[in-house]
Short mmCIF file of C-alpha atoms in Angstrom, two decimals:
data_model
loop_
_atom_site.label_atom_id
_atom_site.label_comp_id
_atom_site.label_asym_id
_atom_site.label_seq_id
_atom_site.Cartn_x
_atom_site.Cartn_y
_atom_site.Cartn_z
CA MET L 14 -172.79 37.19 55.22
CA GLU L 15 -176.52 36.48 55.33
CA LEU L 16 -178.36 37.28 52.10
CA GLY L 17 -180.87 39.39 54.00
CA SER L 18 -178.14 41.67 55.29
CA LEU L 19 -176.76 42.37 51.81
CA PRO L 20 -178.90 45.48 51.08
CA HIS L 21 -177.81 47.02 54.38
CA ALA L 22 -174.15 46.21 53.71
CA LEU L 23 -174.40 47.87 50.28
CA MET L 24 -175.88 51.07 51.65
CA PRO L 25 -173.22 53.84 51.54
CA SER L 26 -172.55 55.47 54.89
CA SER L 27 -171.33 59.00 55.48
CA ASN L 28 -167.96 57.50 56.42
CA SER L 29 -167.60 55.57 53.17
CA VAL L 30 -168.63 58.59 51.11
CA GLY L 31 -166.20 60.79 53.04
CA VAL L 32 -163.30 58.36 52.63
CA TYR L 33 -164.02 57.98 48.93
CA MET L 34 -164.17 61.71 48.25
CA ILE L 35 -161.01 62.37 50.27
CA TYR L 36 -159.24 59.73 48.22
CA LEU L 37 -160.31 61.25 44.90
CA ALA L 38 -159.43 64.73 46.15
CA TYR L 39 -155.94 63.55 47.14
CA VAL L 40 -155.33 61.95 43.74
CA ALA L 41 -156.53 65.13 42.01
CA ILE L 42 -154.46 67.51 44.14
CA ALA L 43 -151.36 65.32 44.02
CA SER L 44 -151.56 65.21 40.23
CA ILE L 45 -151.26 69.00 40.25
CA ILE L 46 -148.73 69.72 42.98
CA LEU L 47 -146.33 66.75 42.89
CA PRO L 48 -143.40 66.82 40.42
CA ALA L 49 -144.43 65.40 37.06
CA LYS L 50 -143.22 64.69 33.57
CA VAL L 51 -145.38 66.61 31.13
CA VAL L 52 -146.16 64.46 28.10
CA PRO L 53 -147.87 65.67 24.91
CA GLY L 54 -150.88 63.72 23.73
CA VAL L 55 -151.72 62.86 20.14
CA ILE L 56 -152.60 65.63 17.71
CA MET L 57 -156.38 65.73 17.34
CA GLN L 58 -158.50 66.46 14.29
CA ASP L 59 -158.57 70.20 14.93
CA GLY L 60 -154.77 70.30 15.21
CA THR L 61 -154.72 70.74 18.99
CA ARG L 62 -153.22 68.40 21.54
CA LEU L 63 -153.52 67.93 25.29
CA TYR L 64 -150.63 67.71 27.73
CA TYR L 65 -150.60 65.18 30.55
CA ARG L 66 -148.85 65.47 33.92
CA CYS L 67 -147.48 61.98 34.56
CA ASN L 68 -146.75 61.46 38.25
CA GLY L 69 -149.02 58.53 39.05
CA LEU L 70 -146.33 56.37 40.63
CA LEU L 71 -145.20 59.18 42.91
CA THR L 72 -148.82 59.87 43.84
CA LEU L 73 -149.40 56.22 44.78
CA VAL L 74 -146.16 55.87 46.77
CA SER L 75 -146.81 59.12 48.66
CA LEU L 76 -150.36 58.04 49.49
CA ILE L 77 -149.23 54.64 50.76
CA GLY L 78 -146.60 56.39 52.87
CA LEU L 79 -149.17 58.75 54.35
CA LEU L 80 -151.53 55.86 55.14
CA GLY L 81 -148.69 53.97 56.80
CA LEU L 82 -147.83 57.00 58.89
CA GLY L 83 -151.49 57.51 59.76
CA SER L 84 -151.74 53.88 60.86
CA LYS L 85 -148.69 54.24 63.11
CA MET L 86 -150.30 57.26 64.72
CA ASP L 87 -153.63 55.40 65.11
CA LEU L 88 -155.34 57.92 62.83
CA VAL L 89 -156.24 55.45 60.09
CA SER L 90 -157.26 51.80 60.12
CA LEU L 91 -155.52 49.82 57.39
CA THR L 92 -158.48 47.42 57.27
CA LEU L 93 -161.03 50.20 56.75
CA ILE L 94 -161.65 49.40 53.09
CA SER L 95 -161.74 45.67 53.74
CA ASP L 96 -164.20 46.14 56.60
CA ARG L 97 -166.44 48.42 54.50
CA GLY L 98 -165.92 46.78 51.12
CA LEU L 99 -169.52 46.63 49.93
CA GLU L 100 -170.18 50.18 51.11
CA MET L 101 -167.15 51.42 49.17
CA LEU L 102 -168.25 49.46 46.10
CA SER L 103 -171.74 50.96 46.06
CA THR L 104 -170.30 54.42 46.77
CA SER L 105 -168.00 54.09 43.77
CA TYR L 106 -170.85 52.85 41.57
CA ILE L 107 -173.20 55.68 42.57
CA PHE L 108 -170.43 58.25 42.10
CA SER L 109 -169.72 56.87 38.61
CA PHE L 110 -173.42 56.97 37.74
CA LEU L 111 -173.83 60.57 38.90
CA VAL L 112 -170.68 61.82 37.17
CA ALA L 113 -171.63 60.09 33.92
CA SER L 114 -175.07 61.71 34.12
CA ALA L 115 -173.60 65.14 34.84
CA LEU L 116 -171.14 64.83 31.95
CA TYR L 117 -173.97 63.80 29.62
CA ILE L 118 -175.96 66.91 30.56
CA VAL L 119 -172.92 69.19 30.22
CA GLY L 120 -172.08 67.57 26.88
CA CYS L 121 -175.60 68.14 25.59
CA MET L 122 -175.31 71.82 26.50
CA SER L 123 -171.85 72.25 24.99
CA ARG L 124 -171.44 74.36 21.87
CA SER L 125 -167.69 73.80 21.64
CA HIS L 126 -166.16 72.83 18.29
CA ALA L 127 -162.83 71.73 19.81
CA SER L 128 -162.05 68.05 19.29
CA SER L 129 -161.81 67.43 23.05
CA LEU L 130 -165.18 68.95 23.92
CA LYS L 131 -167.30 68.80 20.77
CA PRO L 132 -170.34 66.64 21.62
CA ARG L 133 -170.93 63.57 19.51
CA PHE L 134 -174.26 61.75 19.62
CA THR L 135 -175.50 58.39 18.40
CA GLY L 136 -179.15 59.43 18.68
CA ASN L 137 -179.72 56.90 21.46
CA PHE L 138 -179.94 58.51 24.90
CA ILE L 139 -178.86 55.43 26.84
CA LEU L 140 -175.98 54.68 24.50
CA ASP L 141 -174.79 58.29 24.60
CA TRP L 142 -174.90 58.28 28.40
CA TYR L 143 -173.02 54.98 28.48
CA LEU L 144 -170.37 55.82 25.88
CA GLY L 145 -170.20 59.54 26.65
CA VAL L 146 -170.57 62.52 24.34
CA GLN L 147 -167.29 64.39 24.89
CA LEU L 148 -163.78 63.05 24.39
CA ASN L 149 -161.82 64.85 27.12
CA PRO L 150 -164.04 66.81 29.53
CA HIS L 151 -162.22 68.81 32.20
CA PHE L 152 -163.18 69.99 35.67
CA LEU L 153 -161.22 72.74 37.42
CA GLY L 154 -158.45 72.22 34.91
CA LEU L 155 -158.24 68.46 35.52
CA ASN L 156 -158.52 65.97 32.67
CA LEU L 157 -161.25 63.75 34.13
CA LYS L 158 -160.49 60.74 31.95
CA PHE L 159 -156.85 60.64 33.02
CA LEU L 160 -157.81 61.32 36.65
CA PHE L 161 -160.33 58.47 36.85
CA LEU L 162 -158.00 56.03 35.10
CA ARG L 163 -155.26 56.83 37.60
CA ALA L 164 -157.66 56.68 40.58
CA GLY L 165 -158.94 53.26 39.51
CA MET L 166 -155.49 51.71 39.20
CA MET L 167 -154.33 53.18 42.51
CA GLY L 168 -157.57 52.07 44.15
CA TRP L 169 -156.80 48.52 43.07
CA ILE L 170 -153.62 48.56 45.16
CA LEU L 171 -155.17 50.32 48.16
CA ILE L 172 -157.99 47.76 48.31
CA ASN L 173 -155.48 44.93 47.99
CA LEU L 174 -153.31 46.30 50.79
CA SER L 175 -156.38 46.65 53.02
CA ASN L 176 -157.29 43.02 52.33
CA LEU L 177 -153.69 42.05 53.07
CA ALA L 178 -153.88 43.87 56.40
CA LYS L 179 -157.15 42.07 57.15
CA SER L 180 -155.58 38.73 56.32
CA VAL L 181 -152.69 39.43 58.70
CA GLU L 182 -155.10 40.64 61.40
CA ILE L 183 -157.12 37.41 61.37
CA GLY L 184 -154.06 35.18 60.93
CA ASN L 185 -154.94 34.01 57.42
CA LEU L 186 -151.84 35.06 55.47
CA SER L 187 -150.92 32.45 52.84
CA LEU L 188 -148.59 31.87 49.91
CA SER L 189 -151.57 32.51 47.63
CA MET L 190 -152.16 35.94 49.15
CA ILE L 191 -148.47 36.83 48.93
CA LEU L 192 -148.26 35.83 45.25
CA TYR L 193 -151.48 37.63 44.40
CA GLN L 194 -150.35 40.81 46.16
CA LEU L 195 -146.94 40.76 44.46
CA PHE L 196 -148.44 40.11 41.02
CA CYS L 197 -150.88 43.03 41.31
CA LEU L 198 -148.37 45.40 42.88
CA ILE L 199 -145.76 44.79 40.18
CA HIS L 200 -148.37 45.17 37.44
CA VAL L 201 -149.78 48.46 38.73
CA MET L 202 -146.35 49.88 39.56
CA ASP L 203 -145.22 49.04 36.04
CA PHE L 204 -148.40 50.58 34.63
CA LEU L 205 -147.83 53.84 36.50
CA TYR L 206 -144.09 53.88 35.83
CA HIS L 207 -144.86 53.82 32.11
CA GLU L 208 -147.77 56.23 32.52
CA GLU L 209 -146.53 58.42 29.68
CA THR L 210 -147.38 55.63 27.21
CA LEU L 211 -151.06 55.90 28.21
CA VAL L 212 -151.47 58.90 25.91
CA ASN L 213 -151.38 56.38 23.04
CA PHE L 214 -153.97 54.05 24.59
CA TRP L 215 -157.25 53.65 22.74
CA ASP L 216 -159.21 54.83 25.79
CA ILE L 217 -157.33 58.12 25.91
CA MET L 218 -157.21 58.79 22.17
CA VAL L 219 -160.61 57.65 20.97
CA GLU L 220 -163.16 56.70 23.63
CA ARG L 221 -165.52 59.39 24.88
CA LEU L 222 -165.96 59.73 28.63
CA GLY L 223 -169.23 58.19 29.75
CA PHE L 224 -170.33 55.55 32.23
CA MET L 225 -168.48 52.84 30.31
CA LEU L 226 -165.07 54.35 31.06
CA ILE L 227 -165.89 55.98 34.41
CA GLY L 228 -167.41 52.79 35.79
CA GLY L 229 -164.69 50.77 34.10
CA TYR L 230 -161.98 52.73 35.87
CA LEU L 231 -163.56 53.34 39.27
CA VAL L 232 -165.66 50.19 39.69
CA TRP L 233 -164.20 47.53 37.39
CA ALA L 234 -160.49 48.34 37.75
CA ALA L 235 -160.70 49.15 41.45
CA PHE L 236 -163.12 46.48 42.71
CA LEU L 237 -163.72 43.64 40.25
CA THR L 238 -159.96 43.16 39.89
CA THR L 239 -159.67 42.69 43.66
CA ILE L 240 -162.14 39.82 44.02
CA GLN L 241 -159.24 37.40 44.51
CA GLY L 242 -157.87 39.44 47.41
CA TRP L 243 -161.27 39.69 49.11
CA TRP L 244 -161.72 35.93 48.75
CA LEU L 245 -158.23 35.03 49.99
CA SER L 246 -158.61 37.22 53.08
CA HIS L 247 -161.52 35.04 54.24
CA ASN L 248 -160.56 31.60 52.92
CA GLU L 249 -157.65 29.28 53.54
CA VAL L 250 -155.78 28.06 50.45
CA GLU L 251 -152.89 25.63 50.25
CA LEU L 252 -151.18 26.18 46.91
CA SER L 253 -148.82 23.37 45.92
CA THR L 254 -145.28 24.16 44.78
CA PRO L 255 -145.90 23.01 41.16
CA ALA L 256 -149.09 25.11 41.02
CA ALA L 257 -147.23 28.14 42.37
CA ILE L 258 -144.43 27.72 39.81
CA LEU L 259 -146.92 27.34 36.94
CA THR L 260 -148.82 30.41 38.11
CA CYS L 261 -145.58 32.43 38.21
CA ILE L 262 -144.68 31.29 34.68
CA ILE L 263 -148.08 32.36 33.31
CA TYR L 264 -147.72 35.67 35.11
CA LEU L 265 -144.25 36.29 33.65
CA ILE L 266 -145.48 35.49 30.13
CA GLY L 267 -148.29 37.98 30.65
CA VAL L 268 -146.02 40.68 32.09
CA ILE L 269 -143.44 40.36 29.31
CA GLY L 270 -146.11 40.35 26.60
CA TYR L 271 -148.11 43.22 28.09
CA ARG L 272 -145.16 45.53 28.61
CA GLY L 273 -143.46 44.42 25.40
CA SER L 274 -146.48 44.94 23.15
CA ASN L 275 -147.31 48.36 24.59
CA SER L 276 -143.67 49.47 24.48
CA GLN L 277 -143.38 48.41 20.83
CA LYS L 278 -146.50 50.37 19.94
CA ASP L 279 -145.26 53.45 21.79
CA GLN L 280 -141.79 53.14 20.25
CA PHE L 281 -143.26 52.80 16.77
CA LYS L 282 -145.33 55.97 17.20
CA LYS L 283 -142.22 57.89 18.26
CA ASN L 284 -139.85 56.37 15.68
CA PRO L 285 -141.43 54.23 12.92
CA LYS L 286 -137.98 53.03 11.84
CA ALA L 287 -136.86 51.75 15.26
CA LEU L 288 -135.85 48.07 15.26
CA ILE L 289 -138.36 45.55 16.56
CA TRP L 290 -136.76 42.42 18.00
CA GLY L 291 -133.52 43.42 16.27
CA LYS L 292 -135.06 43.76 12.80
CA PRO L 293 -136.50 46.65 10.77
CA PRO L 294 -140.26 46.80 11.40
CA ARG L 295 -142.75 45.64 8.83
CA VAL L 296 -145.19 48.47 8.27
CA ILE L 297 -148.45 48.22 6.34
CA GLY L 298 -149.36 51.30 4.34
CA GLY L 299 -146.82 53.36 6.25
CA LYS L 300 -149.11 53.39 9.31
CA LEU L 301 -149.70 49.96 10.86
CA LEU L 302 -147.01 47.95 12.66
CA ALA L 303 -146.97 44.28 11.68
CA SER L 304 -143.81 43.21 13.51
CA GLY L 305 -143.02 41.95 16.98
CA TYR L 306 -146.08 41.22 19.09
CA TRP L 307 -148.21 43.14 16.57
CA GLY L 308 -147.23 40.63 13.91
CA ILE L 309 -148.45 37.75 16.10
CA ALA L 310 -151.98 39.06 16.67
CA ARG L 311 -153.74 42.35 15.99
CA HIS L 312 -154.56 42.75 19.70
CA TYR L 313 -151.82 40.73 21.38
CA ASN L 314 -151.84 43.17 24.30
CA TYR L 315 -155.31 41.85 25.21
CA LEU L 316 -153.98 38.29 25.35
CA ALA L 317 -151.09 39.35 27.57
CA ASP L 318 -153.44 41.33 29.83
CA TYR L 319 -155.69 38.29 30.09
CA LEU L 320 -152.80 36.02 31.11
CA LEU L 321 -152.04 38.50 33.88
CA SER L 322 -155.62 38.39 35.15
CA LEU L 323 -155.65 34.60 34.91
CA SER L 324 -152.50 34.35 37.02
CA PHE L 325 -154.17 36.48 39.72
CA SER L 326 -156.93 33.85 39.91
CA LEU L 327 -154.68 30.81 39.59
CA ALA L 328 -152.88 31.99 42.72
CA CYS L 329 -156.14 31.24 44.55
CA GLY L 330 -156.16 27.57 43.57
CA MET L 331 -159.12 25.72 42.11
CA SER L 332 -161.37 25.21 45.12
CA SER L 333 -163.87 27.92 44.18
CA PRO L 334 -165.09 29.66 41.00
CA ILE L 335 -165.34 33.02 42.79
CA PRO L 336 -161.72 34.12 42.15
CA TYR L 337 -162.28 33.40 38.45
CA ILE L 338 -165.15 35.87 38.06
CA TYR L 339 -162.72 38.57 36.90
CA PRO L 340 -160.99 36.62 34.08
CA ILE L 341 -164.36 35.28 32.92
CA CYS L 342 -165.78 38.80 32.69
CA LEU L 343 -162.59 39.91 30.99
CA ILE L 344 -163.23 37.54 28.08
CA VAL L 345 -166.54 39.27 27.37
CA PHE L 346 -164.94 42.69 27.78
CA PHE L 347 -161.99 42.00 25.47
CA VAL L 348 -164.08 40.41 22.72
CA SER L 349 -166.52 43.34 22.81
CA ARG L 350 -163.68 45.85 22.89
CA GLU L 351 -161.84 44.13 20.07
CA ARG L 352 -164.94 44.17 17.86
CA ARG L 353 -165.33 47.93 18.36
CA ASP L 354 -161.62 48.49 17.76
CA GLU L 355 -161.76 46.49 14.53
CA ALA L 356 -164.77 48.42 13.25
CA ARG L 357 -163.15 51.78 13.94
CA CYS L 358 -159.82 50.77 12.43
CA ALA L 359 -161.56 49.43 9.33
CA GLU L 360 -163.37 52.76 8.94
CA LYS L 361 -160.24 54.82 9.61
CA TYR L 362 -157.62 52.90 7.59
CA LYS L 363 -159.87 51.28 4.96
CA GLU L 364 -157.80 49.23 2.46
CA ILE L 365 -154.69 49.51 4.65
CA TRP L 366 -156.57 47.76 7.45
CA ALA L 367 -157.77 45.05 5.05
CA GLU L 368 -154.17 44.42 4.02
CA TYR L 369 -153.06 44.36 7.66
CA CYS L 370 -155.71 41.74 8.45
CA LYS L 371 -154.30 39.54 5.67
CA VAL L 372 -150.77 39.88 7.01
CA VAL L 373 -151.87 39.38 10.65
CA PRO L 374 -154.96 37.15 10.48
CA TRP L 375 -155.34 36.47 14.21
CA ARG L 376 -157.34 38.91 16.31
CA ILE L 377 -156.21 38.07 19.88
CA VAL L 378 -155.13 34.43 20.27
CA PRO L 379 -152.86 33.05 17.50
CA TYR L 380 -154.36 30.01 15.70
CA LEU L 381 -157.51 30.19 17.80
CA TYR L 382 -159.16 33.61 17.48
#
């Protein structure tokens, strides 16, 4: 693409806006009408708790089925997203910007004292807009934070499948593309299958809903994570057998660590006495788990998540730095996120957190960081 044509390619069209809004509407409606497991969230400071309808996997599978049917009937082009990628990206960014701005205004006008809706301000307009002022804003009965998180993860797969269709259309299907598609599909399917554990994620429990999370879900999770697929659909890659095996090993280490660490945390919250790796858990101050993956590093789940993202890029070979944009950005994101997590935990748990840091000295990477 010529540099001069970039502004035009980024300009949202009525078609891209329409497709994007139909997608979000489907995810919203499906979350209400499809069968779901209702999961209670954590008890908040005011003693209330939210309940989450977990049917993300069914929503994704049903949507893929409908798109496949629409393609067979020549109603939908499977390469639509791939053909209009930059339009869809700018549409998602603008939507995130507008929603974050609307939520900031609504939050400023709120007089609610409920934990979910009570506005919290830093005194800095830009920071409040970016971080958000309300914890769990709703629209038409929908929990917007949970909706956008789900839409971003599903969007990741839909964009990938569109790039896969484009690769097949132009005759550029490769081992790299197949591995990348499988890695992402398994990861997102696993994520949605264990959707009920999301109620214990830091985003859901603590982070307010502002541009940071909205853009993170709808732009970062849906588009930045798919850079490898976009690149592979337009470039030929010959991945050697040893490189493919090594990439699969790194992916498996990431998958096992990611699911294992999050499952241990969720299990501990439900039953603090449950065995971890066959042994009674070590608990600091009766609150903090220091066994299993959480005894290796205080944020081992970040390391596992990073190995996953690295495997997505390694599947693309080493001929270009473009597929590595995502894991490079992820380093900055995880370090920043970890610093904020540490500060909040230190404030919340005080001397218990200090003791935990002595027992588990490594932040993310054992013996390195």
